[in-house]
PDB file of C-alpha atoms in Angstrom:
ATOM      1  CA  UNK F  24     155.445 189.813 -49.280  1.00 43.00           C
ATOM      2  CA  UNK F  25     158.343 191.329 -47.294  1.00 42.00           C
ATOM      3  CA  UNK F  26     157.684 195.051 -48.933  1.00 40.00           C
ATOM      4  CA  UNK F  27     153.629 194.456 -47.288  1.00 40.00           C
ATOM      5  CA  UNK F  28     154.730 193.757 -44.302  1.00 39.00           C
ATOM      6  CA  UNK F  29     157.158 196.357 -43.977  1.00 37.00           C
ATOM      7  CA  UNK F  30     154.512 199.043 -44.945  1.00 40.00           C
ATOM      8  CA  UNK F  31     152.578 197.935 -41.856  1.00 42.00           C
ATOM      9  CA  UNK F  32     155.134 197.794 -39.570  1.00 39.00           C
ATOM     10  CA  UNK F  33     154.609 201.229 -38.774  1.00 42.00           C
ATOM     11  CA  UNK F  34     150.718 201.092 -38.114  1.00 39.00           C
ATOM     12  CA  UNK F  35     151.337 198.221 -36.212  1.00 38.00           C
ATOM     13  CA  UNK F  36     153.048 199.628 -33.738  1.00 41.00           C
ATOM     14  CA  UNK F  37     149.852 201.449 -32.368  1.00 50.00           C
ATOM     15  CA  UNK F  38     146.910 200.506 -33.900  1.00 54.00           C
ATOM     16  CA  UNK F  39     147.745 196.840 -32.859  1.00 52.00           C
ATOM     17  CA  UNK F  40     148.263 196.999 -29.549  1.00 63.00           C
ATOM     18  CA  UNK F  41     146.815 198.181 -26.428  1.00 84.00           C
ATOM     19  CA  UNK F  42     145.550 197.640 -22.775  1.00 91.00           C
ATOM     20  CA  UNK F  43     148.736 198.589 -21.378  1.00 95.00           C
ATOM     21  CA  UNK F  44     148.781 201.168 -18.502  1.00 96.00           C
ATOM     22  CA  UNK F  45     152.394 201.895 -18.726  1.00 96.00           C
ATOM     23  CA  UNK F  46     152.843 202.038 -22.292  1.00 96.00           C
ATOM     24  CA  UNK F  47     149.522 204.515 -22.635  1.00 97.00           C
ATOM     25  CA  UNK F  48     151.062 206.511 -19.949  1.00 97.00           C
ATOM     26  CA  UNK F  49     154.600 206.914 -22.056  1.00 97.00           C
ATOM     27  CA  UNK F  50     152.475 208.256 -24.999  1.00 97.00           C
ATOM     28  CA  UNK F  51     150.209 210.365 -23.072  1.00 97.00           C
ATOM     29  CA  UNK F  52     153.477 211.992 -21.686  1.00 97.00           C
ATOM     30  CA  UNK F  53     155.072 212.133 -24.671  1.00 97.00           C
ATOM     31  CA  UNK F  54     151.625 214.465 -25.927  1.00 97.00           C
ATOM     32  CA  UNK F  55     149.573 212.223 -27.492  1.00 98.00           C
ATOM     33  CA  UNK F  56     146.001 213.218 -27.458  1.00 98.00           C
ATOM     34  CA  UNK F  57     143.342 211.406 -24.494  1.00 98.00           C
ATOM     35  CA  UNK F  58     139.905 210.633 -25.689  1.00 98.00           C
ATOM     36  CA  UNK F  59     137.724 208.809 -23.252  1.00 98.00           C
ATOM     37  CA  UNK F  60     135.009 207.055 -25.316  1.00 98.00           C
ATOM     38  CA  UNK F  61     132.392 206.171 -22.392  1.00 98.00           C
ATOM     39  CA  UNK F  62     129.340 208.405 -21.806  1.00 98.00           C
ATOM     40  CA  UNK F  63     129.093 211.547 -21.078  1.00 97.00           C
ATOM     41  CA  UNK F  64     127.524 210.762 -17.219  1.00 98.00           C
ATOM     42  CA  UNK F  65     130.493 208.264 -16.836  1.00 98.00           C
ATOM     43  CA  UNK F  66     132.927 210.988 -17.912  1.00 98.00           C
ATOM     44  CA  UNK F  67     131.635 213.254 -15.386  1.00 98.00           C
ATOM     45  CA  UNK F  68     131.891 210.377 -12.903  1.00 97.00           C
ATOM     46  CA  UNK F  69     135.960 210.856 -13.362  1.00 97.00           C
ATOM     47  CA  UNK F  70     138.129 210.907 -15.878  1.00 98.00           C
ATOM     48  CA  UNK F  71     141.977 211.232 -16.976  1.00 97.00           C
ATOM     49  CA  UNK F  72     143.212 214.917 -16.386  1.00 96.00           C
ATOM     50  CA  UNK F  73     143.023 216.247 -20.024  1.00 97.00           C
ATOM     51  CA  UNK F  74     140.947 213.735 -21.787  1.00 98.00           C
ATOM     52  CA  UNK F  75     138.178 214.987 -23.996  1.00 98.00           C
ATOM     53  CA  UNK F  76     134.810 212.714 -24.197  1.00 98.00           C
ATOM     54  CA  UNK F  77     133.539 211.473 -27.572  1.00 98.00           C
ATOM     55  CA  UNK F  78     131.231 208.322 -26.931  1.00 98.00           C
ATOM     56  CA  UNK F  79     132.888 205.449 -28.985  1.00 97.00           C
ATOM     57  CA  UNK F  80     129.956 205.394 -31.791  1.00 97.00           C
ATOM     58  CA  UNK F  81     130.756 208.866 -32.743  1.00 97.00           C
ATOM     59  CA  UNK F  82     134.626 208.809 -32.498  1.00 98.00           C
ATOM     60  CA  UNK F  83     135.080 208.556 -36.513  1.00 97.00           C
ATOM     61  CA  UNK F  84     132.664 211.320 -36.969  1.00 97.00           C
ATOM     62  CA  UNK F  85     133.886 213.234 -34.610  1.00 98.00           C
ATOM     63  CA  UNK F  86     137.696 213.480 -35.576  1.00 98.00           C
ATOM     64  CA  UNK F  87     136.345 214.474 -39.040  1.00 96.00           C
ATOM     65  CA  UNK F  88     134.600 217.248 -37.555  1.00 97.00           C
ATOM     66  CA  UNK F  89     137.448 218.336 -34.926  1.00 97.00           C
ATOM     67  CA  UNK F  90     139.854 218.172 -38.169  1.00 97.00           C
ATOM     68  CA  UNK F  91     141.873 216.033 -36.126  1.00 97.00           C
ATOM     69  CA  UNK F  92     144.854 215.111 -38.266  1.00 96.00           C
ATOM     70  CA  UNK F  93     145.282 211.194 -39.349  1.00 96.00           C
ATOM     71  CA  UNK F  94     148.496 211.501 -38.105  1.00 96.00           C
ATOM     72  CA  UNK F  95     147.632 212.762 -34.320  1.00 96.00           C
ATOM     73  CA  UNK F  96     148.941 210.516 -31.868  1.00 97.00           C
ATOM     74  CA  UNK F  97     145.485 209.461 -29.884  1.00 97.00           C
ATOM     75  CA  UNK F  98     145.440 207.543 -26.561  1.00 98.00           C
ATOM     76  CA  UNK F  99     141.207 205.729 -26.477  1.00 98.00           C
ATOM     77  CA  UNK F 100     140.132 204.263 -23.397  1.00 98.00           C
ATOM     78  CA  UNK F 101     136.841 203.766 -21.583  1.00 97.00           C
ATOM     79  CA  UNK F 102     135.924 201.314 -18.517  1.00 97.00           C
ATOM     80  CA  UNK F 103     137.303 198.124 -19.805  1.00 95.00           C
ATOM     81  CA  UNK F 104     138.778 198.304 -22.930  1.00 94.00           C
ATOM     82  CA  UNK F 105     136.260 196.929 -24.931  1.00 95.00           C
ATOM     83  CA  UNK F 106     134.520 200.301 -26.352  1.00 97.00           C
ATOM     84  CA  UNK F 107     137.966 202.082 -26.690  1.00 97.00           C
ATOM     85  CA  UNK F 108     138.872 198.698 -29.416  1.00 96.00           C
ATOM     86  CA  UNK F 109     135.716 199.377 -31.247  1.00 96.00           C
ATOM     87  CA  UNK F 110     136.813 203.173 -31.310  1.00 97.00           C
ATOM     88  CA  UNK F 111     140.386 202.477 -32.334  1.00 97.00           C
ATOM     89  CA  UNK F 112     138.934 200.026 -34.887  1.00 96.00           C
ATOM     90  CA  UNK F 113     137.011 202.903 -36.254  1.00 96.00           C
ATOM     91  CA  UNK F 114     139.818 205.266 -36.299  1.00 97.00           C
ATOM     92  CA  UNK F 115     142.141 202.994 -38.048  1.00 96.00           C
ATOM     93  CA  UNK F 116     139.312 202.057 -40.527  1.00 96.00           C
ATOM     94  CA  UNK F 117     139.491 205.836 -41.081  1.00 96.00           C
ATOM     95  CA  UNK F 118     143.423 206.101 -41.495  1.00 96.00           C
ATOM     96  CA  UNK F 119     144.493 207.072 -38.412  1.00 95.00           C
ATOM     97  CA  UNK F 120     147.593 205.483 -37.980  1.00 90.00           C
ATOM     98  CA  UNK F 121     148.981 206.426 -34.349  1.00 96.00           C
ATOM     99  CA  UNK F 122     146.013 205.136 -32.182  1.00 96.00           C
ATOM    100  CA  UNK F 123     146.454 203.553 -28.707  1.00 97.00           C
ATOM    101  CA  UNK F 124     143.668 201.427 -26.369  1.00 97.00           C
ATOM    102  CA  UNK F 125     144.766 202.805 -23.231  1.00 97.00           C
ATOM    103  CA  UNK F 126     142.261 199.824 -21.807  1.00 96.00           C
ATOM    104  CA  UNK F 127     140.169 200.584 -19.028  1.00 97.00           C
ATOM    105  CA  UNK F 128     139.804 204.048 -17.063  1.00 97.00           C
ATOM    106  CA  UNK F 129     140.586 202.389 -13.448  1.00 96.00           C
ATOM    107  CA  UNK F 130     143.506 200.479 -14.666  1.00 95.00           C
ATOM    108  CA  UNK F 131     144.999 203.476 -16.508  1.00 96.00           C
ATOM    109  CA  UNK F 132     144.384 205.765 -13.452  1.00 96.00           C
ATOM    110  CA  UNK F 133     145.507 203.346 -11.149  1.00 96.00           C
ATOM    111  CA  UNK F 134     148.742 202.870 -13.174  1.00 96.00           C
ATOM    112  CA  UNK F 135     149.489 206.860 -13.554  1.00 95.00           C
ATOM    113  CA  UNK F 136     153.008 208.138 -12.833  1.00 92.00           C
TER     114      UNK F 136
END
């Protein structure tokens, strides 16, 4: 039991958590990658300097396309934090291990340093 859990203490501490400006801020300044899952008109609308726009449903695909390494460390958000879950869900599901719901695009934006 104690060897499990200490396999997924890693993992856990990114894909588990999220909706924290601050803390999505630390990793997008420590170079992790932005990926703003709304539409493309709501990406156009405004966005995070630096973010790249893959709508949530295609995020899994996507990466696999891009090559994006499973170990890239990947900051998800969208308008409230519900889409950028589903992504991260989907990522994880695929074995990326170092994602990060950033939560909602005014909140993060709002929050920046």
């Amino acid at each position: 039991m104690v060897l499990c859990l200490t396999l997924l203490l890693p993992i856990a501490s990114w894909a588990g958590e999220g909706k924290d400006p601050a803390v999505a801020w630390q990793k997008i300044q420590a170079g992790a990658m932005v990926v703003d899952v709304r539409t493309a008109e709501e990406y156009a609308a405004g966005h995070i300097d630096g973010a790249i726009n893959i709508p949530f449903e295609q995020i899994a695909a996507e990466f696999a396309k891009r090559g994006i390494a499973k170990d890239a460390e990947v900051v998800l958000y969208c308008r409230s934090g519900r889409r950028s879950g589903i992504a991260q869900d989907s990522l994880v599901a695929e074995g990326y291990e170092h994602t990060y719901n950033g939560g909602g695009f005014e909140s993060l934006a709002a929050a920046k340093p």
